[in-house]
Amino acid sequence: MRNLTKNHRKPLPIVLVAGFLGAGKTTLMRRLIGDAARRELRPAVIVNEFGAAAVDSHILQQADAELIAAISGGCACCSGQDDLRETLIELATRGASTRPSVILLEASGLADPLLLMDAVTSAELLPLVRVASLIAVADAARPLDFGDELGPLLRRQVQLADVIVLNKTDIAGEMITQSAAALRAVNPRADLLPSVQAECDLTPIWAALYEDTPRDLGSLAENAAPHAHYHTVVCPLPHPVERARLEVALGNLGPEVWRAKGFVRVRGLGGWQLLQYTGGPGGGRWHLAPFHLPAYAPEPDGFLVFIGAALDRKQLLREFAGTKLLAMI
């Protein structure tokens, strides 16, 4: 059986590249691979192609990527979840000499980023990997219609992004202004990077990799926007919690929380409990069940991961990461 050393206890960061079909995701991946090498990072590259023929992975092999894993024949956010999970486990549990420093994951143009994020925060993967940055690549030369058949999917790709690369500006002409305005209307908080052939300043994409703690546990400065754009918020739960208080906190979650999951210790129950929460109209539903960690997974510190498009990080940390859930006195 595989065991993790102390070097593996820090979750492996993932840069997730999503975006419109034909917008230039693979071109951006090539640039990320080259830039990672210049920054002395060792990337592992995962390519998800919807069809059975792995085209993008062959293109990326020309970019001198040291590690390539191709998931073809299905979308990683649905039928390819098992392959993705096994690939991520294999990469995260490697020895120090071969373990990558970052995972670059190119999603299929038909992949739903919400389902992908749900997949990489499964019970097995929570202690092993984390989504550090989510990139949406948009085609500036193509009208952005969020109301057509693919509209809801395109909206989520933009809505959840930390960085939006507005590609093909050289052929977009006057549409650049229209495209930028449409993207800003859906997501005013992301970094918007105009580009030609996906060439742009990649620094905002790498920024989240260099934080020693999950990016959602950063400074709670008073001048921070009360509803800053966070697609994930990690709330530590290092101590056993009171079940009644946990139920109240979960019942008070608003519609902006789409999913929540994590490991908790509940007073009166032995061992780790896996908490799963799904938001929805009329209130969310949650389930608590005993969970035995896989042999290769490190012993976690208790925590909950919240997923949504416009989360109030300060409020979530106040309700779940402080002392409110501890035993009543």
Tab-separated table of C-alpha atoms in Angstrom:
chain	number	residue	atom	x	y	z
A	1	MET	CA	0.000	0.000	0.000
A	2	ARG	CA	1.086	3.552	-0.698
A	3	ASN	CA	1.813	5.834	2.203
A	4	LEU	CA	2.270	9.584	2.198
A	5	THR	CA	5.363	11.199	3.652
A	6	LYS	CA	5.255	14.546	5.388
A	7	ASN	CA	6.187	16.182	2.064
A	8	HIS	CA	2.902	14.962	0.663
A	9	ARG	CA	0.703	16.366	3.392
A	10	LYS	CA	0.306	19.704	1.628
A	11	PRO	CA	-2.404	19.281	-1.039
A	12	LEU	CA	-1.125	19.375	-4.601
A	13	PRO	CA	-2.358	22.548	-6.366
A	14	ILE	CA	-4.402	22.258	-9.569
A	15	VAL	CA	-4.656	24.928	-12.251
A	16	LEU	CA	-7.888	24.109	-14.075
A	17	VAL	CA	-8.188	25.452	-17.636
A	18	ALA	CA	-11.769	25.456	-18.891
A	19	GLY	CA	-13.501	27.480	-21.566
A	20	PHE	CA	-15.361	27.682	-24.799
A	21	LEU	CA	-14.929	25.148	-27.587
A	22	GLY	CA	-12.172	26.314	-29.922
A	23	ALA	CA	-11.279	29.339	-27.798
A	24	GLY	CA	-7.602	28.382	-27.388
A	25	LYS	CA	-7.338	26.255	-24.240
A	26	THR	CA	-4.600	24.011	-25.651
A	27	THR	CA	-2.600	27.037	-26.817
A	28	LEU	CA	-2.821	28.474	-23.299
A	29	MET	CA	-1.747	25.117	-21.868
A	30	ARG	CA	1.383	25.179	-24.047
A	31	ARG	CA	2.231	28.624	-22.715
A	32	LEU	CA	1.596	27.540	-19.124
A	33	ILE	CA	3.904	24.549	-19.562
A	34	GLY	CA	6.691	26.751	-20.897
A	35	ASP	CA	6.188	29.381	-18.215
A	36	ALA	CA	6.169	26.713	-15.496
A	37	ALA	CA	9.583	25.532	-16.673
A	38	ARG	CA	10.934	29.093	-16.517
A	39	ARG	CA	9.641	29.339	-12.953
A	40	GLU	CA	11.338	26.013	-12.112
A	41	LEU	CA	8.002	24.318	-11.500
A	42	ARG	CA	7.463	20.678	-12.395
A	43	PRO	CA	3.993	20.384	-13.943
A	44	ALA	CA	1.933	17.293	-14.456
A	45	VAL	CA	-0.397	17.759	-17.405
A	46	ILE	CA	-3.839	16.160	-17.582
A	47	VAL	CA	-5.852	16.545	-20.767
A	48	ASN	CA	-9.536	15.658	-20.934
A	49	GLU	CA	-10.813	15.177	-24.480
A	50	PHE	CA	-14.443	14.449	-25.160
A	51	GLY	CA	-13.839	12.144	-28.111
A	52	ALA	CA	-11.957	8.861	-28.146
A	53	ALA	CA	-9.042	10.285	-30.153
A	54	ALA	CA	-6.507	12.121	-27.987
A	55	VAL	CA	-5.608	15.120	-30.162
A	56	ASP	CA	-4.760	17.792	-27.605
A	57	SER	CA	-2.441	15.501	-25.640
A	58	HIS	CA	-0.334	14.884	-28.754
A	59	ILE	CA	-0.129	18.644	-29.323
A	60	LEU	CA	0.964	19.242	-25.737
A	61	GLN	CA	3.644	16.570	-25.926
A	62	GLN	CA	5.448	18.903	-28.307
A	63	ALA	CA	5.630	21.463	-25.492
A	64	ASP	CA	8.136	19.314	-23.562
A	65	ALA	CA	5.710	18.541	-20.754
A	66	GLU	CA	7.391	16.018	-18.471
A	67	LEU	CA	4.181	14.276	-17.434
A	68	ILE	CA	1.144	13.648	-19.610
A	69	ALA	CA	-2.079	11.906	-18.599
A	70	ALA	CA	-4.861	11.826	-21.183
A	71	ILE	CA	-8.471	11.109	-20.228
A	72	SER	CA	-10.340	10.542	-23.480
A	73	GLY	CA	-13.603	8.967	-24.514
A	74	GLY	CA	-15.661	10.909	-21.993
A	75	CYS	CA	-15.905	14.103	-20.038
A	76	ALA	CA	-13.895	14.239	-16.792
A	77	CYS	CA	-16.790	15.941	-15.040
A	78	CYS	CA	-19.093	12.953	-15.608
A	79	SER	CA	-18.137	9.643	-17.291
A	80	GLY	CA	-14.407	10.268	-16.867
A	81	GLN	CA	-14.491	10.933	-13.110
A	82	ASP	CA	-13.014	7.553	-12.180
A	83	ASP	CA	-10.046	8.010	-14.524
A	84	LEU	CA	-9.492	11.535	-13.249
A	85	ARG	CA	-9.624	10.428	-9.608
A	86	GLU	CA	-7.141	7.601	-10.167
A	87	THR	CA	-4.782	9.900	-12.068
A	88	LEU	CA	-4.860	12.550	-9.339
A	89	ILE	CA	-4.286	9.972	-6.599
A	90	GLU	CA	-1.318	8.523	-8.498
A	91	LEU	CA	0.266	11.964	-8.968
A	92	ALA	CA	-0.374	13.171	-5.409
A	93	THR	CA	1.063	10.028	-3.803
A	94	ARG	CA	4.309	9.887	-5.761
A	95	GLY	CA	7.660	10.025	-4.052
A	96	ALA	CA	9.385	13.366	-3.613
A	97	SER	CA	11.670	12.876	-6.635
A	98	THR	CA	8.817	12.415	-9.132
A	99	ARG	CA	5.906	14.219	-7.489
A	100	PRO	CA	4.878	17.285	-9.527
A	101	SER	CA	4.699	20.743	-8.004
A	102	VAL	CA	1.508	21.658	-9.873
A	103	ILE	CA	-1.149	19.901	-11.956
A	104	LEU	CA	-2.306	21.585	-15.155
A	105	LEU	CA	-5.735	20.192	-16.035
A	106	GLU	CA	-7.237	21.067	-19.419
A	107	ALA	CA	-10.956	20.346	-19.368
A	108	SER	CA	-13.055	19.429	-22.350
A	109	GLY	CA	-14.891	22.384	-23.840
A	110	LEU	CA	-18.099	20.619	-22.797
A	111	ALA	CA	-16.979	20.104	-19.192
A	112	ASP	CA	-18.993	21.756	-16.455
A	113	PRO	CA	-16.450	23.372	-14.093
A	114	LEU	CA	-18.828	22.978	-11.154
A	115	LEU	CA	-18.949	19.202	-11.660
A	116	LEU	CA	-15.170	19.084	-12.137
A	117	MET	CA	-14.617	20.950	-8.889
A	118	ASP	CA	-17.082	18.602	-7.225
A	119	ALA	CA	-15.084	15.647	-8.561
A	120	VAL	CA	-11.692	16.883	-7.345
A	121	THR	CA	-13.095	17.542	-3.872
A	122	SER	CA	-14.349	13.974	-3.451
A	123	ALA	CA	-13.737	12.286	-0.116
A	124	GLU	CA	-10.634	10.493	-1.417
A	125	LEU	CA	-9.107	13.597	-2.958
A	126	LEU	CA	-9.869	16.244	-0.335
A	127	PRO	CA	-6.613	15.650	1.601
A	128	LEU	CA	-4.523	15.271	-1.561
A	129	VAL	CA	-5.298	18.068	-4.038
A	130	ARG	CA	-6.835	21.535	-4.176
A	131	VAL	CA	-8.047	23.768	-7.011
A	132	ALA	CA	-5.665	26.729	-6.752
A	133	SER	CA	-6.860	28.612	-9.808
A	134	LEU	CA	-9.621	28.258	-12.391
A	135	ILE	CA	-9.092	29.787	-15.837
A	136	ALA	CA	-11.786	30.395	-18.457
A	137	VAL	CA	-10.624	30.925	-22.045
A	138	ALA	CA	-13.095	32.919	-24.145
A	139	ASP	CA	-13.136	33.656	-27.880
A	140	ALA	CA	-13.289	37.422	-28.403
A	141	ALA	CA	-14.235	36.964	-32.066
A	142	ARG	CA	-17.348	34.911	-31.297
A	143	PRO	CA	-20.546	36.479	-29.952
A	144	LEU	CA	-21.068	35.433	-26.335
A	145	ASP	CA	-24.604	34.110	-26.138
A	146	PHE	CA	-25.378	32.923	-22.624
A	147	GLY	CA	-28.939	32.105	-23.596
A	148	ASP	CA	-28.488	29.434	-26.261
A	149	GLU	CA	-28.273	25.680	-25.715
A	150	LEU	CA	-24.769	25.905	-24.227
A	151	GLY	CA	-25.502	29.196	-22.472
A	152	PRO	CA	-25.784	27.874	-18.898
A	153	LEU	CA	-22.537	25.917	-19.293
A	154	LEU	CA	-20.656	28.906	-20.727
A	155	ARG	CA	-22.013	31.113	-17.960
A	156	ARG	CA	-20.687	28.759	-15.261
A	157	GLN	CA	-17.288	28.585	-16.964
A	158	VAL	CA	-17.058	32.377	-16.741
A	159	GLN	CA	-18.853	32.765	-13.420
A	160	LEU	CA	-16.468	30.461	-11.529
A	161	ALA	CA	-13.247	31.731	-13.098
A	162	ASP	CA	-10.473	33.464	-11.191
A	163	VAL	CA	-8.883	34.530	-14.486
A	164	ILE	CA	-10.555	35.024	-17.888
A	165	VAL	CA	-8.265	34.918	-20.925
A	166	LEU	CA	-10.020	36.821	-23.721
A	167	ASN	CA	-8.296	35.246	-26.696
A	168	LYS	CA	-8.203	36.030	-30.442
A	169	THR	CA	-8.385	39.785	-29.928
A	170	ASP	CA	-6.394	40.250	-33.143
A	171	ILE	CA	-9.345	39.102	-35.258
A	172	ALA	CA	-12.197	40.313	-33.079
A	173	GLY	CA	-12.245	43.921	-34.268
A	174	GLU	CA	-14.987	45.970	-32.632
A	175	MET	CA	-16.364	42.849	-30.913
A	176	ILE	CA	-13.622	43.072	-28.267
A	177	THR	CA	-15.511	45.744	-26.339
A	178	GLN	CA	-18.774	43.812	-26.599
A	179	SER	CA	-17.147	40.527	-25.511
A	180	ALA	CA	-15.343	42.121	-22.574
A	181	ALA	CA	-18.550	43.775	-21.394
A	182	ALA	CA	-20.484	40.496	-21.622
A	183	LEU	CA	-17.819	38.699	-19.577
A	184	ARG	CA	-17.658	41.468	-17.002
A	185	ALA	CA	-21.437	41.371	-16.595
A	186	VAL	CA	-21.235	37.681	-15.627
A	187	ASN	CA	-18.040	37.900	-13.557
A	188	PRO	CA	-16.833	41.389	-12.594
A	189	ARG	CA	-14.238	40.085	-10.132
A	190	ALA	CA	-11.972	37.899	-12.250
A	191	ASP	CA	-8.740	39.136	-13.843
A	192	LEU	CA	-9.537	39.755	-17.533
A	193	LEU	CA	-6.487	39.199	-19.763
A	194	PRO	CA	-6.800	40.118	-23.473
A	195	SER	CA	-4.569	37.909	-25.598
A	196	VAL	CA	-3.469	36.860	-29.062
A	197	GLN	CA	-2.613	33.166	-29.372
A	198	ALA	CA	-3.134	33.004	-25.583
A	199	GLU	CA	-0.057	35.190	-25.033
A	200	CYS	CA	-0.587	37.290	-21.917
A	201	ASP	CA	0.860	37.925	-18.464
A	202	LEU	CA	0.486	34.576	-16.695
A	203	THR	CA	1.420	35.902	-13.240
A	204	PRO	CA	-2.211	36.109	-11.997
A	205	ILE	CA	-2.656	32.438	-12.884
A	206	TRP	CA	0.298	31.317	-10.777
A	207	ALA	CA	-0.372	33.642	-7.831
A	208	ALA	CA	-2.411	31.159	-5.789
A	209	LEU	CA	0.280	28.465	-6.033
A	210	TYR	CA	2.705	30.241	-3.757
A	211	GLU	CA	0.483	30.569	-0.712
A	212	ASP	CA	1.460	28.239	2.106
A	213	THR	CA	-2.145	27.798	3.209
A	214	PRO	CA	-5.307	27.339	1.159
A	215	ARG	CA	-6.024	30.663	-0.472
A	216	ASP	CA	-9.359	30.918	1.264
A	217	LEU	CA	-7.665	31.033	4.673
A	218	GLY	CA	-5.810	34.256	3.955
A	219	SER	CA	-6.057	37.579	5.717
A	220	LEU	CA	-9.511	38.638	6.853
A	221	ALA	CA	-8.703	42.306	6.347
A	222	GLU	CA	-11.545	44.622	7.287
A	223	ASN	CA	-11.298	46.378	3.931
A	224	ALA	CA	-11.844	43.147	1.992
A	225	ALA	CA	-14.984	43.057	-0.126
A	226	PRO	CA	-17.746	41.429	1.955
A	227	HIS	CA	-18.846	39.279	-0.989
A	228	ALA	CA	-15.542	38.729	-2.760
A	229	HIS	CA	-15.577	36.172	-5.564
A	230	TYR	CA	-14.480	32.825	-4.172
A	231	HIS	CA	-15.478	29.606	-5.847
A	232	THR	CA	-14.174	27.630	-2.868
A	233	VAL	CA	-13.826	28.538	0.786
A	234	VAL	CA	-12.030	26.176	3.153
A	235	CYS	CA	-13.118	26.350	6.790
A	236	PRO	CA	-10.893	24.488	9.287
A	237	LEU	CA	-12.614	22.423	11.975
A	238	PRO	CA	-9.731	21.181	14.130
A	239	HIS	CA	-11.862	20.336	17.178
A	240	PRO	CA	-14.910	18.096	17.664
A	241	VAL	CA	-18.115	20.039	17.061
A	242	GLU	CA	-21.535	19.966	18.661
A	243	ARG	CA	-24.000	18.325	16.283
A	244	ALA	CA	-26.901	20.616	17.181
A	245	ARG	CA	-24.843	23.704	16.396
A	246	LEU	CA	-23.576	22.184	13.158
A	247	GLU	CA	-27.171	21.522	12.062
A	248	VAL	CA	-28.138	25.126	12.778
A	249	ALA	CA	-25.173	26.481	10.799
A	250	LEU	CA	-25.956	24.238	7.820
A	251	GLY	CA	-29.609	25.234	7.948
A	252	ASN	CA	-28.628	28.910	7.737
A	253	LEU	CA	-26.602	28.527	4.522
A	254	GLY	CA	-27.873	30.665	1.669
A	255	PRO	CA	-28.469	29.785	-2.013
A	256	GLU	CA	-24.993	30.994	-2.975
A	257	VAL	CA	-23.561	27.795	-1.437
A	258	TRP	CA	-23.982	25.119	-4.087
A	259	ARG	CA	-21.996	22.340	-2.415
A	260	ALA	CA	-20.131	21.702	0.828
A	261	LYS	CA	-18.161	18.669	1.915
A	262	GLY	CA	-15.431	17.697	4.293
A	263	PHE	CA	-14.291	15.765	7.345
A	264	VAL	CA	-15.533	16.586	10.818
A	265	ARG	CA	-15.402	15.064	14.269
A	266	VAL	CA	-18.769	15.216	16.025
A	267	ARG	CA	-18.991	15.032	19.779
A	268	GLY	CA	-20.444	11.662	20.780
A	269	LEU	CA	-19.545	9.966	17.489
A	270	GLY	CA	-16.280	8.069	17.093
A	271	GLY	CA	-13.834	8.660	14.244
A	272	TRP	CA	-14.158	10.907	11.225
A	273	GLN	CA	-17.515	11.808	9.715
A	274	LEU	CA	-17.894	12.737	6.055
A	275	LEU	CA	-20.278	15.674	5.639
A	276	GLN	CA	-21.971	16.198	2.254
A	277	TYR	CA	-24.196	19.225	1.606
A	278	THR	CA	-26.104	20.082	-1.576
A	279	GLY	CA	-27.788	23.454	-1.943
A	280	GLY	CA	-31.025	23.949	-3.794
A	281	PRO	CA	-34.314	25.846	-3.983
A	282	GLY	CA	-36.068	25.951	-0.646
A	283	GLY	CA	-32.921	25.093	1.304
A	284	GLY	CA	-30.082	22.613	1.203
A	285	ARG	CA	-29.845	18.945	2.121
A	286	TRP	CA	-26.985	17.384	4.030
A	287	HIS	CA	-25.814	13.952	5.075
A	288	LEU	CA	-23.342	12.823	7.742
A	289	ALA	CA	-21.782	9.358	7.631
A	290	PRO	CA	-18.746	7.572	9.142
A	291	PHE	CA	-15.706	7.627	6.874
A	292	HIS	CA	-12.539	5.548	6.952
A	293	LEU	CA	-9.688	7.246	5.129
A	294	PRO	CA	-7.881	5.282	2.392
A	295	ALA	CA	-4.493	3.863	3.362
A	296	TYR	CA	-2.646	6.324	1.108
A	297	ALA	CA	-4.387	9.419	2.494
A	298	PRO	CA	-2.856	11.454	5.332
A	299	GLU	CA	-4.760	11.983	8.553
A	300	PRO	CA	-6.686	15.190	7.827
A	301	ASP	CA	-7.260	18.198	9.956
A	302	GLY	CA	-11.013	18.620	10.124
A	303	PHE	CA	-12.348	21.041	7.529
A	304	LEU	CA	-15.255	21.854	5.234
A	305	VAL	CA	-14.933	22.989	1.613
A	306	PHE	CA	-17.700	25.266	0.329
A	307	ILE	CA	-18.294	25.672	-3.416
A	308	GLY	CA	-20.238	28.535	-4.985
A	309	ALA	CA	-19.968	31.512	-7.317
A	310	ALA	CA	-20.122	34.455	-4.894
A	311	LEU	CA	-19.367	33.168	-1.423
A	312	ASP	CA	-19.083	35.427	1.592
A	313	ARG	CA	-15.791	34.088	2.913
A	314	LYS	CA	-15.782	36.153	6.086
A	315	GLN	CA	-19.264	34.977	7.027
A	316	LEU	CA	-18.494	31.312	6.349
A	317	LEU	CA	-15.297	31.444	8.380
A	318	ARG	CA	-17.137	33.211	11.180
A	319	GLU	CA	-19.912	30.583	11.258
A	320	PHE	CA	-17.842	27.427	10.739
A	321	ALA	CA	-14.166	28.086	11.552
A	322	GLY	CA	-14.513	29.866	14.866
A	323	THR	CA	-15.908	28.725	18.197
A	324	LYS	CA	-19.631	28.724	17.333
A	325	LEU	CA	-19.720	24.998	16.636
A	326	LEU	CA	-17.881	23.948	19.794
A	327	ALA	CA	-19.615	22.323	22.729
A	328	MET	CA	-22.152	24.424	24.543
A	329	ILE	CA	-21.040	25.660	27.929
